[in-house]
PDB file of C-alpha atoms in Angstrom:
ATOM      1  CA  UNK A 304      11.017 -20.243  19.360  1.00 56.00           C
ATOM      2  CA  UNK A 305       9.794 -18.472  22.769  1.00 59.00           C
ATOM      3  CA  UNK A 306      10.317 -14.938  23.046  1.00 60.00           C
ATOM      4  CA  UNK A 307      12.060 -14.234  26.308  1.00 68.00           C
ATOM      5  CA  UNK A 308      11.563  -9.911  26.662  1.00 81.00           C
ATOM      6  CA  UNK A 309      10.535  -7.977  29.391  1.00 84.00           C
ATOM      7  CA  UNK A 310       6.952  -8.212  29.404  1.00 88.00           C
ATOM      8  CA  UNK A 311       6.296 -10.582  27.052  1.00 93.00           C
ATOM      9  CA  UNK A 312       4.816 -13.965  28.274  1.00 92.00           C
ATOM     10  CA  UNK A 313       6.897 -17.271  28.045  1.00 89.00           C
ATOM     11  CA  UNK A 314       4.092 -18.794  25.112  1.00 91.00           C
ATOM     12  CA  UNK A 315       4.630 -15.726  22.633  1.00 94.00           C
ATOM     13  CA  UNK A 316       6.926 -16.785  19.720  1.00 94.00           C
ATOM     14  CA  UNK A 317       9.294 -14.697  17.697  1.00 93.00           C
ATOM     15  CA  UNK A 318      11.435 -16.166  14.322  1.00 92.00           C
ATOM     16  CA  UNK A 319      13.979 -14.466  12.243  1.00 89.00           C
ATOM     17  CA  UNK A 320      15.209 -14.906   8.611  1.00 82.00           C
ATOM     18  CA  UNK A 321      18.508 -14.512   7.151  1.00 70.00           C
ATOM     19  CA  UNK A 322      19.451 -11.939   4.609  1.00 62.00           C
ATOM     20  CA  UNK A 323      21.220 -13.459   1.643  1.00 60.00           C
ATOM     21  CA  UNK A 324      23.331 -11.703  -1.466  1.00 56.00           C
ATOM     22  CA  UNK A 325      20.062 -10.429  -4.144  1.00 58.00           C
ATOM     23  CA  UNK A 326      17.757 -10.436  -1.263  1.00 64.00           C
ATOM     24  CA  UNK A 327      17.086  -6.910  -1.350  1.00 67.00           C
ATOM     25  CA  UNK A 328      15.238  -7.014  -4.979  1.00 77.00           C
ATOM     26  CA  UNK A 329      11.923  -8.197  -2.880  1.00 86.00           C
ATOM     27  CA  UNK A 330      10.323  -7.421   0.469  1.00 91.00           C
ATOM     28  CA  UNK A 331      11.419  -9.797   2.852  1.00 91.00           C
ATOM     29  CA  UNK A 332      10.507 -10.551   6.312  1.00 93.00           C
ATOM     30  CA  UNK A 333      12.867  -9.524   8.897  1.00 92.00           C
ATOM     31  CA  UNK A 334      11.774 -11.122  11.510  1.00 94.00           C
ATOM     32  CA  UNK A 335       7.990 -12.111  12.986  1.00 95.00           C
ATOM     33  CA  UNK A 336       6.387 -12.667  15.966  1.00 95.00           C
ATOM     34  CA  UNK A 337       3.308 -13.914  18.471  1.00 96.00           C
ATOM     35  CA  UNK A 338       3.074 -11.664  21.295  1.00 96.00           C
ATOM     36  CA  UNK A 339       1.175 -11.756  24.546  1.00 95.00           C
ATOM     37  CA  UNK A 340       2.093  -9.164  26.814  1.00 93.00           C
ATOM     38  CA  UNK A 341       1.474  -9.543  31.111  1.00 85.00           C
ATOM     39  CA  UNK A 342       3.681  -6.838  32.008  1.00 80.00           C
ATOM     40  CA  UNK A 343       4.185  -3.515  30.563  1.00 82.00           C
ATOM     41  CA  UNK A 344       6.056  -3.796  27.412  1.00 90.00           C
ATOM     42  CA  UNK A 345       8.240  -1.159  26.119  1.00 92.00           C
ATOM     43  CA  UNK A 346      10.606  -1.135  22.988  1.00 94.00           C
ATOM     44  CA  UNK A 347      12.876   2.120  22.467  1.00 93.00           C
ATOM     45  CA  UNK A 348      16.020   2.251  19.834  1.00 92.00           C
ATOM     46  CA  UNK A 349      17.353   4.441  16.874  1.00 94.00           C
ATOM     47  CA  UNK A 350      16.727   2.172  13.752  1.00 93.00           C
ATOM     48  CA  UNK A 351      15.824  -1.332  12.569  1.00 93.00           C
ATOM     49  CA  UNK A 352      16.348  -0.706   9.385  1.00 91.00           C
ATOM     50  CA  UNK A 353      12.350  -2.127   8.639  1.00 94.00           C
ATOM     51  CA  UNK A 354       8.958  -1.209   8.496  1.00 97.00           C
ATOM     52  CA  UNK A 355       6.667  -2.943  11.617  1.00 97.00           C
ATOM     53  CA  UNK A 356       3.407  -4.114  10.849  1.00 98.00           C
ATOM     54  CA  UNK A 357       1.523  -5.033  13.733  1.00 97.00           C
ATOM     55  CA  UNK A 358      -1.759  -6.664  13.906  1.00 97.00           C
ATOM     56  CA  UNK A 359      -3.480  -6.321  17.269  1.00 97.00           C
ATOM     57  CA  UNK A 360      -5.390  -9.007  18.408  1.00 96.00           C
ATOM     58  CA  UNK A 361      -6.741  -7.778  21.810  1.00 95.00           C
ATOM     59  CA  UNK A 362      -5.433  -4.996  23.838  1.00 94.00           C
ATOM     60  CA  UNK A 363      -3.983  -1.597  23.016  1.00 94.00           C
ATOM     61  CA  UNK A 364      -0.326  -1.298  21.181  1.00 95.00           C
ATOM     62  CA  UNK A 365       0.628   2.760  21.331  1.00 96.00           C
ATOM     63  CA  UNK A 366       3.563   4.488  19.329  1.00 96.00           C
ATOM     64  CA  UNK A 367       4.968   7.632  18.789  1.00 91.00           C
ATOM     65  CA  UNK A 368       4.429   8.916  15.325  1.00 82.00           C
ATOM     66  CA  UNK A 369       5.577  12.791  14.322  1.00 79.00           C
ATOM     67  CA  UNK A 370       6.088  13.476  17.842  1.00 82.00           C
ATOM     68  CA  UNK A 371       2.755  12.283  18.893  1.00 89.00           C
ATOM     69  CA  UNK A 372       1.377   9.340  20.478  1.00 94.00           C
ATOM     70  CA  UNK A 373      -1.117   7.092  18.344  1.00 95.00           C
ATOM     71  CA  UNK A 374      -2.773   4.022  19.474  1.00 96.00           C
ATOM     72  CA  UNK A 375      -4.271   0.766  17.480  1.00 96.00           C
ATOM     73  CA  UNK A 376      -6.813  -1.191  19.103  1.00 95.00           C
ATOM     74  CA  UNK A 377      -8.056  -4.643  18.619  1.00 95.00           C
ATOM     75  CA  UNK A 378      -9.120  -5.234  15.003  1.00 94.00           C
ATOM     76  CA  UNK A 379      -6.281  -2.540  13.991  1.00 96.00           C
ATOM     77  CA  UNK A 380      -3.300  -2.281  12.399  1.00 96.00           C
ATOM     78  CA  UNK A 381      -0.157  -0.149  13.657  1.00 96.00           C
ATOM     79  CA  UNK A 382       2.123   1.363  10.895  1.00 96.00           C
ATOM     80  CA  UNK A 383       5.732   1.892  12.124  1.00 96.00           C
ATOM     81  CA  UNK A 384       8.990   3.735  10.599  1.00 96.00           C
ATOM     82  CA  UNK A 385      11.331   1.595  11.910  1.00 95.00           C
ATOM     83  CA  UNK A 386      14.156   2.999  10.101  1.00 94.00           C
ATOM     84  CA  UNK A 387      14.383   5.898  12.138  1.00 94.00           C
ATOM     85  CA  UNK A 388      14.141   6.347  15.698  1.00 94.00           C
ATOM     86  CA  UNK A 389      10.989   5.107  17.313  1.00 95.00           C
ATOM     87  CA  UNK A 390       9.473   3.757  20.624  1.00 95.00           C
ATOM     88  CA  UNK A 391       6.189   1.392  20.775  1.00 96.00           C
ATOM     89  CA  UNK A 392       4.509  -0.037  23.564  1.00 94.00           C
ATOM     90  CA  UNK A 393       1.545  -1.989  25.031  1.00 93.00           C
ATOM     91  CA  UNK A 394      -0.405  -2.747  27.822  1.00 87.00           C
ATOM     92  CA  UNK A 395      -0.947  -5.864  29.755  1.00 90.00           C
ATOM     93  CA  UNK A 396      -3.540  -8.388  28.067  1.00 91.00           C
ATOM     94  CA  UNK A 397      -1.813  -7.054  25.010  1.00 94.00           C
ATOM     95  CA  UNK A 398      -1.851 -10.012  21.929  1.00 96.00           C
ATOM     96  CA  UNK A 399      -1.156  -8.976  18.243  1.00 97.00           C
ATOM     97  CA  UNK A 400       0.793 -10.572  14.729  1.00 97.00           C
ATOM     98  CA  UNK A 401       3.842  -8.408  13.793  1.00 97.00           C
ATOM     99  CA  UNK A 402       6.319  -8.060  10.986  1.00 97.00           C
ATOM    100  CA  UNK A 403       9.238  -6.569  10.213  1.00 97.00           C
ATOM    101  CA  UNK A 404       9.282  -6.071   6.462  1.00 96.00           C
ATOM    102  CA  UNK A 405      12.498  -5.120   4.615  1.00 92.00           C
ATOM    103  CA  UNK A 406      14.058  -5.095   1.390  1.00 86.00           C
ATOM    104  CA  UNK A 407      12.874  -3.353  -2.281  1.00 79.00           C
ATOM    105  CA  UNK A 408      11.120   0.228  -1.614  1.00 90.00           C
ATOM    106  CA  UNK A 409       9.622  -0.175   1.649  1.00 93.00           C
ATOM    107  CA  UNK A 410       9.904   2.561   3.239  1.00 94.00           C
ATOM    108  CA  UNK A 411       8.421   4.886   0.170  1.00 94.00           C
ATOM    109  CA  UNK A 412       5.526   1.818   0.313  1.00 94.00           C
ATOM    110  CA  UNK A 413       5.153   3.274   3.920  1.00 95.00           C
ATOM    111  CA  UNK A 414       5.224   7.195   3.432  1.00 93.00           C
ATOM    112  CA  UNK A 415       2.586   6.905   0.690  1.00 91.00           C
ATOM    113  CA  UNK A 416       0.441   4.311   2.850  1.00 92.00           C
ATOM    114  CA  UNK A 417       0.467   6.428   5.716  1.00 91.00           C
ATOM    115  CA  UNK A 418      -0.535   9.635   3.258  1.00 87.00           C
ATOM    116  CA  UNK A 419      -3.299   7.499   2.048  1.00 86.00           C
ATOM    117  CA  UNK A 420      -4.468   5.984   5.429  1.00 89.00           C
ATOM    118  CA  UNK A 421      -2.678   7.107   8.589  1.00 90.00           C
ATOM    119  CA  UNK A 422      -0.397   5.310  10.614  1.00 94.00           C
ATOM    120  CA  UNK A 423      -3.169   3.621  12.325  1.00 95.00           C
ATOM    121  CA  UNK A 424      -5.742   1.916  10.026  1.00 94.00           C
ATOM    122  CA  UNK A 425      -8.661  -0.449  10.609  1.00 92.00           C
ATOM    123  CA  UNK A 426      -7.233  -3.569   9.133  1.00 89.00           C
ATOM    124  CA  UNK A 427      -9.923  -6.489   9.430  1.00 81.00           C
ATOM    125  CA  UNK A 428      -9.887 -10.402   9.025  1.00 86.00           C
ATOM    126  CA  UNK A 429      -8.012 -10.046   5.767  1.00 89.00           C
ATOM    127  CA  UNK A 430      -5.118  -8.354   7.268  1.00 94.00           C
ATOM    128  CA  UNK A 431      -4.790 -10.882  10.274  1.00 94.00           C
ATOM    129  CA  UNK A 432      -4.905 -13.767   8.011  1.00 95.00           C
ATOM    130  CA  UNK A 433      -2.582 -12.551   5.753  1.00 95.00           C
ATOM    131  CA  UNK A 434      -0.010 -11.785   8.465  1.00 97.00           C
ATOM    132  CA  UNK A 435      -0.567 -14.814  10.334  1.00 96.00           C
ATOM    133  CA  UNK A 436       0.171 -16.814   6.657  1.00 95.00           C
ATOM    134  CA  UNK A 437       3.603 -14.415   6.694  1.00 95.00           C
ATOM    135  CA  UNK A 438       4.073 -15.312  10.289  1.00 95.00           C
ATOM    136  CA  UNK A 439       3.597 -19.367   9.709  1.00 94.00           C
ATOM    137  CA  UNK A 440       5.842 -19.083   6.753  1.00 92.00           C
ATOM    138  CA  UNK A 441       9.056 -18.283   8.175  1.00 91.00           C
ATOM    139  CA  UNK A 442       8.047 -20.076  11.589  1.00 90.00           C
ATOM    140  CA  UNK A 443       7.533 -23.426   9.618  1.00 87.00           C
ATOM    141  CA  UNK A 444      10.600 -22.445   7.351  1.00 78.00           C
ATOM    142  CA  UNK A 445      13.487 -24.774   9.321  1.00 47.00           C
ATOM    143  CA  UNK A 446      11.454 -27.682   8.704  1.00 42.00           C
ATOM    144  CA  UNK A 447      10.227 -27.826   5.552  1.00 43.00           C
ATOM    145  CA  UNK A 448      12.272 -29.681   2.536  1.00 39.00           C
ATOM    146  CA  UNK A 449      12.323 -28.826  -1.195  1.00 40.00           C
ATOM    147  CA  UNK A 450      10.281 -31.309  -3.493  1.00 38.00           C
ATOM    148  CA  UNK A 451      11.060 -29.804  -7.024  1.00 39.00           C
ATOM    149  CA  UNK A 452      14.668 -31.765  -6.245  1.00 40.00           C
ATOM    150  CA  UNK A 453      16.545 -28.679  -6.796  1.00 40.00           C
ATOM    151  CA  UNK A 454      19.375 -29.596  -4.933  1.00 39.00           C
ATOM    152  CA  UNK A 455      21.474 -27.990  -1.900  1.00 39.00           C
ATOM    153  CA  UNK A 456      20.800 -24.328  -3.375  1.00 40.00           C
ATOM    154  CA  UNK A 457      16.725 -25.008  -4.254  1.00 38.00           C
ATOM    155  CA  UNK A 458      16.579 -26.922  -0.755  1.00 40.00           C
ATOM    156  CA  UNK A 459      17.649 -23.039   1.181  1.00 43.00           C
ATOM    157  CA  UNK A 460      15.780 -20.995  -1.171  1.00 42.00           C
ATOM    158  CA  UNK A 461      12.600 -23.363  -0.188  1.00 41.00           C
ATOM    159  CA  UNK A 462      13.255 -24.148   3.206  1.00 49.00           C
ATOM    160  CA  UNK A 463      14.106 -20.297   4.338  1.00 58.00           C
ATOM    161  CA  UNK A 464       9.560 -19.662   4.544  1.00 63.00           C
ATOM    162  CA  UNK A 465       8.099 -22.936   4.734  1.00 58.00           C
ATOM    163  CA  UNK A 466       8.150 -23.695   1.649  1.00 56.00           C
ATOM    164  CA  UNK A 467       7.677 -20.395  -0.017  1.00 62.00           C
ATOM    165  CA  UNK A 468      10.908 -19.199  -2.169  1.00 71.00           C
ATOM    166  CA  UNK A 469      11.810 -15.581  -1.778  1.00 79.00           C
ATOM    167  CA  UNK A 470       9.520 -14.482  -4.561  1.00 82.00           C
ATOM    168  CA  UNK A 471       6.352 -15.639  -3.088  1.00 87.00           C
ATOM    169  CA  UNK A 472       7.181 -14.400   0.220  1.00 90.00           C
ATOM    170  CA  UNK A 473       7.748 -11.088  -1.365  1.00 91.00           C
ATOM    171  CA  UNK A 474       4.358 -11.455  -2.874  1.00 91.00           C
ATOM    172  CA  UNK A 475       2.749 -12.310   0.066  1.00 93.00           C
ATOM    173  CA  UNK A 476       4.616  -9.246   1.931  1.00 94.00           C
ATOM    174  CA  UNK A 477       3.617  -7.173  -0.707  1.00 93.00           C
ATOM    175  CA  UNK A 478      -0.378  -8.617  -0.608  1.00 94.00           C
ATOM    176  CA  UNK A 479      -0.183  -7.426   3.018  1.00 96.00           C
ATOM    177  CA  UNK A 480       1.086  -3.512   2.308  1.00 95.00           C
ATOM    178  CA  UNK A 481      -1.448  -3.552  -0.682  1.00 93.00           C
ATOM    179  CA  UNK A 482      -4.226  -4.752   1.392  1.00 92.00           C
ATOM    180  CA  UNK A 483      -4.011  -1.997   3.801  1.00 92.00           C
ATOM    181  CA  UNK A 484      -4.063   0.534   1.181  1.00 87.00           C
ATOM    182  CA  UNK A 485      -7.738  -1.164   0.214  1.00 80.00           C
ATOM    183  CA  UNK A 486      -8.795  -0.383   3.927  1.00 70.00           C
ATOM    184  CA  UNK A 487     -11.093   2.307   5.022  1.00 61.00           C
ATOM    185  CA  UNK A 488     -11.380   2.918   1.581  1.00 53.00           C
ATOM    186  CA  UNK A 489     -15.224   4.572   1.878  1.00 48.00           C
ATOM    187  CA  UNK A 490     -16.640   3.321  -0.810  1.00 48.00           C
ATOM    188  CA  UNK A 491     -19.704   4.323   0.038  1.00 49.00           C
ATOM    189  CA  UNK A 492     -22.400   6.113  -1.607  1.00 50.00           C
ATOM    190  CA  UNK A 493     -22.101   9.458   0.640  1.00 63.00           C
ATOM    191  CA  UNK A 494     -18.111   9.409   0.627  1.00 81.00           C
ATOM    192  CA  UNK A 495     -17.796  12.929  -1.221  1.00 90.00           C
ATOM    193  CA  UNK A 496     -14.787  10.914  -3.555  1.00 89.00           C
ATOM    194  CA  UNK A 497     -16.562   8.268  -4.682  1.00 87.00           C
ATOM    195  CA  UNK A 498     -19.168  10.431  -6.020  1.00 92.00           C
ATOM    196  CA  UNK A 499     -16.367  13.065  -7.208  1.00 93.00           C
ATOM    197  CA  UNK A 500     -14.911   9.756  -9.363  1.00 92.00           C
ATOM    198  CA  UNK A 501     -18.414   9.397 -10.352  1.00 92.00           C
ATOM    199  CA  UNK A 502     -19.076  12.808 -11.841  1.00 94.00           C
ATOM    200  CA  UNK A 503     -15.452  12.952 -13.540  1.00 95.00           C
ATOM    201  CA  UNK A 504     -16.195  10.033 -15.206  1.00 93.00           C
ATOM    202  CA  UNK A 505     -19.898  11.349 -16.266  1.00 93.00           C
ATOM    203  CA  UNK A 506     -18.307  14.734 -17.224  1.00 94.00           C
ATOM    204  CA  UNK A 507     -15.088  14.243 -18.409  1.00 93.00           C
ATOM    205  CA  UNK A 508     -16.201  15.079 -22.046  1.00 92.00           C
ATOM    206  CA  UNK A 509     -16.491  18.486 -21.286  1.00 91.00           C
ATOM    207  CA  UNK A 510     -14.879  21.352 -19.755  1.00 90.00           C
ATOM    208  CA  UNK A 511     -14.515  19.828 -17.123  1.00 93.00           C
ATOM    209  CA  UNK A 512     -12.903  21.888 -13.778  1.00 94.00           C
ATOM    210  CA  UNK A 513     -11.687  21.163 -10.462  1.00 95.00           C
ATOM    211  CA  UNK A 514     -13.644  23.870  -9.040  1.00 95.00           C
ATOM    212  CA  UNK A 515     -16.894  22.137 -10.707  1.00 96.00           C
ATOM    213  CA  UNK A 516     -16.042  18.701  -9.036  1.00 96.00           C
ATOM    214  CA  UNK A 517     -15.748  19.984  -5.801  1.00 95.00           C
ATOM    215  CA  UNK A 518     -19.176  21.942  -6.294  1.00 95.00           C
ATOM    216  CA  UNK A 519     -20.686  18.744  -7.335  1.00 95.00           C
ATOM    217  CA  UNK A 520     -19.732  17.228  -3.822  1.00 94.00           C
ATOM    218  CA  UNK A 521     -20.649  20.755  -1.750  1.00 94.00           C
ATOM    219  CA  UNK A 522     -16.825  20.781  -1.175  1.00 93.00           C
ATOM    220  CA  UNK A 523     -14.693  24.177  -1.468  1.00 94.00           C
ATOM    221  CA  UNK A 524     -11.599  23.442  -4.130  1.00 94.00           C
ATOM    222  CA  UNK A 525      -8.749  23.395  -1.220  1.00 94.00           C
ATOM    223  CA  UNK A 526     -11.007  20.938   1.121  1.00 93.00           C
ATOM    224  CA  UNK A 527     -11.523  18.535  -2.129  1.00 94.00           C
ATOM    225  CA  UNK A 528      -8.121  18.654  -3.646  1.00 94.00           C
ATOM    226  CA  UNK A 529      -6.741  17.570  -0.165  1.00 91.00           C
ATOM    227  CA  UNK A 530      -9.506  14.786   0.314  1.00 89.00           C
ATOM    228  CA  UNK A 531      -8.868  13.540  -2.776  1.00 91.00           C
ATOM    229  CA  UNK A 532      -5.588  13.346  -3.166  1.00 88.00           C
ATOM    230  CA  UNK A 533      -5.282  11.518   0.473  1.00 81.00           C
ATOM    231  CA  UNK A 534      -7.568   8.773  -0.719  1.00 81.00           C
ATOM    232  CA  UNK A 535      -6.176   8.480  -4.438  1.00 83.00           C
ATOM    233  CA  UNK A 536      -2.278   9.326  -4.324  1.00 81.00           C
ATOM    234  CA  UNK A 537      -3.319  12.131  -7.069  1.00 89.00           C
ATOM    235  CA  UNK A 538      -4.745  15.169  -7.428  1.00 94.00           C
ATOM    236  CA  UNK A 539      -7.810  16.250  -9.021  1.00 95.00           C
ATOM    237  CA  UNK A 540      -6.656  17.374 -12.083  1.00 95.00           C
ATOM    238  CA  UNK A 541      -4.061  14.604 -12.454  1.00 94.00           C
ATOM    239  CA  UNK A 542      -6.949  12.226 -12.060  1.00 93.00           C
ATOM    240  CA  UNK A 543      -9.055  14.132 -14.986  1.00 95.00           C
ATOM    241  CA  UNK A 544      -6.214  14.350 -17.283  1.00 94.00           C
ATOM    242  CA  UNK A 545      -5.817  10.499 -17.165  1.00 93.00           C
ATOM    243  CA  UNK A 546      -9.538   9.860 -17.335  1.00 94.00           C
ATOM    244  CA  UNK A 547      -9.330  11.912 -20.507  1.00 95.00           C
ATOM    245  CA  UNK A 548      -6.340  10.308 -21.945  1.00 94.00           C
ATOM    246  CA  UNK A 549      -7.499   6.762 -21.051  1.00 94.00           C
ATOM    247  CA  UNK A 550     -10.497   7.721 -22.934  1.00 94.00           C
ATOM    248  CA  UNK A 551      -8.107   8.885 -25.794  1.00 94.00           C
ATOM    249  CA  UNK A 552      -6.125   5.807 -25.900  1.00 94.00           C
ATOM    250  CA  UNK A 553      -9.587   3.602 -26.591  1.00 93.00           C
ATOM    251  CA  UNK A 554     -10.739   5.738 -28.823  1.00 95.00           C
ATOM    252  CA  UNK A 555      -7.353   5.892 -30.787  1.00 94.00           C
ATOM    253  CA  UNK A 556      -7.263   1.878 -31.121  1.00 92.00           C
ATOM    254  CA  UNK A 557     -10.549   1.287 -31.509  1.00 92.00           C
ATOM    255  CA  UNK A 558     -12.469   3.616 -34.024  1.00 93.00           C
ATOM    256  CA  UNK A 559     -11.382   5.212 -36.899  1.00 93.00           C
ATOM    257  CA  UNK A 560     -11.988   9.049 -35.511  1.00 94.00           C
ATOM    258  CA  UNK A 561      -9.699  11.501 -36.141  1.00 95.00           C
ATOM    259  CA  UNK A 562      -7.090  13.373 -33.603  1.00 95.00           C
ATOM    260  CA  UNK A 563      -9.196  15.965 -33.820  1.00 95.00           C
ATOM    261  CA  UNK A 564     -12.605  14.284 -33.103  1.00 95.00           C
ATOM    262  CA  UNK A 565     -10.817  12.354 -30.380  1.00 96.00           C
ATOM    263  CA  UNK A 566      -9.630  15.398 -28.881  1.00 95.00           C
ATOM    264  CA  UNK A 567     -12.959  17.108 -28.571  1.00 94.00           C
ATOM    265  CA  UNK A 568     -14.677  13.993 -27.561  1.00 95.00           C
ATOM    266  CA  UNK A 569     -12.158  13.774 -24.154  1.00 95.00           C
ATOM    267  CA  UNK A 570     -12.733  17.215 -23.390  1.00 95.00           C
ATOM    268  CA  UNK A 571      -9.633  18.947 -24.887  1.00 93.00           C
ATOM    269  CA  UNK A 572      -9.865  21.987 -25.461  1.00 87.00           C
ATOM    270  CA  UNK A 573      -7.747  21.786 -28.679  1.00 91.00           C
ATOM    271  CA  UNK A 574      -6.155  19.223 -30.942  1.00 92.00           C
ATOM    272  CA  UNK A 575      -2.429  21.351 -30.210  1.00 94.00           C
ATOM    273  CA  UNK A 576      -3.578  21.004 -26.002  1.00 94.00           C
ATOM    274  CA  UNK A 577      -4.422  16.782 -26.597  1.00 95.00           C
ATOM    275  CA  UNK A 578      -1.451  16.433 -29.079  1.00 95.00           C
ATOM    276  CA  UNK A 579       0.889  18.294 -26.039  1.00 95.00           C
ATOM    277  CA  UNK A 580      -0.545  16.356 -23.304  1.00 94.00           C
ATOM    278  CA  UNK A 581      -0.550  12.843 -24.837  1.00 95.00           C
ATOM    279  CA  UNK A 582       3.286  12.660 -25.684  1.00 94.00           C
ATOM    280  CA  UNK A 583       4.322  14.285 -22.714  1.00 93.00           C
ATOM    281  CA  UNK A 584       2.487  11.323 -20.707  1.00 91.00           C
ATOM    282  CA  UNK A 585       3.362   9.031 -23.388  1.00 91.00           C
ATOM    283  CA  UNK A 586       6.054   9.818 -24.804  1.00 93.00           C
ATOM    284  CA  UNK A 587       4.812   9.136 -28.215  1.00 93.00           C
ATOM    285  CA  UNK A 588       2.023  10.692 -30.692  1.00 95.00           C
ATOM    286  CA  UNK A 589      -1.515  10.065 -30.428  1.00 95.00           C
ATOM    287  CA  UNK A 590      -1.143   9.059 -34.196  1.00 94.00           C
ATOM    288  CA  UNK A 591       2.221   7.253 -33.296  1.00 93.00           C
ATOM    289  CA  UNK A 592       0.220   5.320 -30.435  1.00 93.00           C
ATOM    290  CA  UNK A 593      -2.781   4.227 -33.094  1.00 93.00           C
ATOM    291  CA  UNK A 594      -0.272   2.470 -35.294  1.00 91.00           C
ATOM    292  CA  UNK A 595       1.428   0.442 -32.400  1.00 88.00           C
ATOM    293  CA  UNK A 596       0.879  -2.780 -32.205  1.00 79.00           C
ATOM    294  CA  UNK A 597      -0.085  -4.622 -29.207  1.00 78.00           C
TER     295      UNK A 597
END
């Protein structure tokens, strides 16, 4: 249906879904929209209880985030906590995709994507088609009709996104938040954690420091450990103790080496130290875990 806002044109659409009893086990779109802005446009309130996922198009679309004013151009994508106070804005010539996503653990999916990428990130074609897909869904979801012949009941859960039940939506909801974590990634040969992954995974066998990595990448410890554990979710020596226990687990399942062996070949220090750190991350014995079956 047309939007009718202050300073949103007449042709920009906006479409809502309902919230129904279990609905809160997935991520489910709030509401969507199709904005083109002529005037200034300006929203300001305490909560709407979602995150907003914008998708600009052309123009600027600003925000305040931590007390500060950020800004996603065209090409961009706009991260905002809509659960708590918050004020967004654009100006004219202003066209972008937006939805407000709800339901499951969104707003932890939020704090950790905007540790890992900011609140403004450089989306891509990926991002607009997937949020345009979201956007059709529950636009096209009054008219479509339920072929599986699942009665009254499978007729709402299908019609409610176009033919998408509340799983897939969820799905495709969630394909959007995971994207984003995907962008501005760096994998690129001079990005100082890409080659830090590369030397842990060269050098894990041994002993193997933090303090080494960061050499490796002509980083001091502090700069690396915060670079890294933006762009991973993990810290350095996290990240090496489950390269070394990964390494473990193979090893355990598929030779016939003992704990021991196993332990010096991950770069343990001792059988006691691999012995301590496998069940506390496993919660079982390494000899316990070579006798499971799978």
């Amino acid at each position: 249906m047309a939007a009718i806002q202050d300073g949103v044109l007449e042709r920009s659409e906006m479409y809502f879904s309902s919230l129904h009893q279990g609905m809160k086990m997935f991520f489910y779109p709030v509401s969507v929209g199709h904005f083109y802005c002529g005037n200034e446009y300006r929203v300001e309130r305490d909560t709407f209880e979602s995150l907003l996922v914008t998708y600009i198009i052309r123009g600027s679309f600003s925000f305040l985030a931590d007390g500060r004013k950020q800004t996603a151009n065209s090409g961009e994508a706009a991260l905002i906590d809509c659960f708590h106070p918050h004020v967004y804005f654009a100006d004219p010539g202003f066209e972008a995709y937006w939805v407000h996503i709800g339901g499951s653990n969104t707003y932890e999916i939020y704090r950790e994507l905007k540790t890992r990428q900011g609140s403004v990130i450089d989306a891509g074609e990926r991002t607009e088609a997937r949020i345009k897909e979201i956007f059709d869904g529950v636009k096209y979801g009054s008219t479509a009709a339920d072929p599986a012949g699942n009665g009254a009941e499978g007729a709402r859960g299908y019609e409610r996104y176009g033919g998408l039940r509340d799983s897939s939506m969820s799905l495709k909801l969630y394909g959007l938040l995971m994207g984003l974590f995907e962008q501005n990634d760096g994998e690129r040969e001079d990005d100082p954690v890409s080659r830090a992954v590369s030397y842990i995974l060269s050098h894990y066998d041994g002993s193997l420091s933090v303090a080494e990595v960061a050499d490796s990448v002509h980083l001091s410890p502090s700069q690396f450990s915060r670079k890294f554990k933006k762009k991973t979710g993990t810290s350095p020596y996290d990240y090496i103790l489950g390269v070394r226990l990964t390494k473990a687990k193979e090893l355990l399942k598929n030779t016939r080496l003992s704990v021991g062996e196993i332990a010096y070949r991950t770069g343990f220090c001792s059988d006691a130290n691999f012995i301590y750190f496998f069940k506390k991350q496993e919660g079982i014995s390494p000899l316990r875990f070579r006798n499971t079956l799978f």
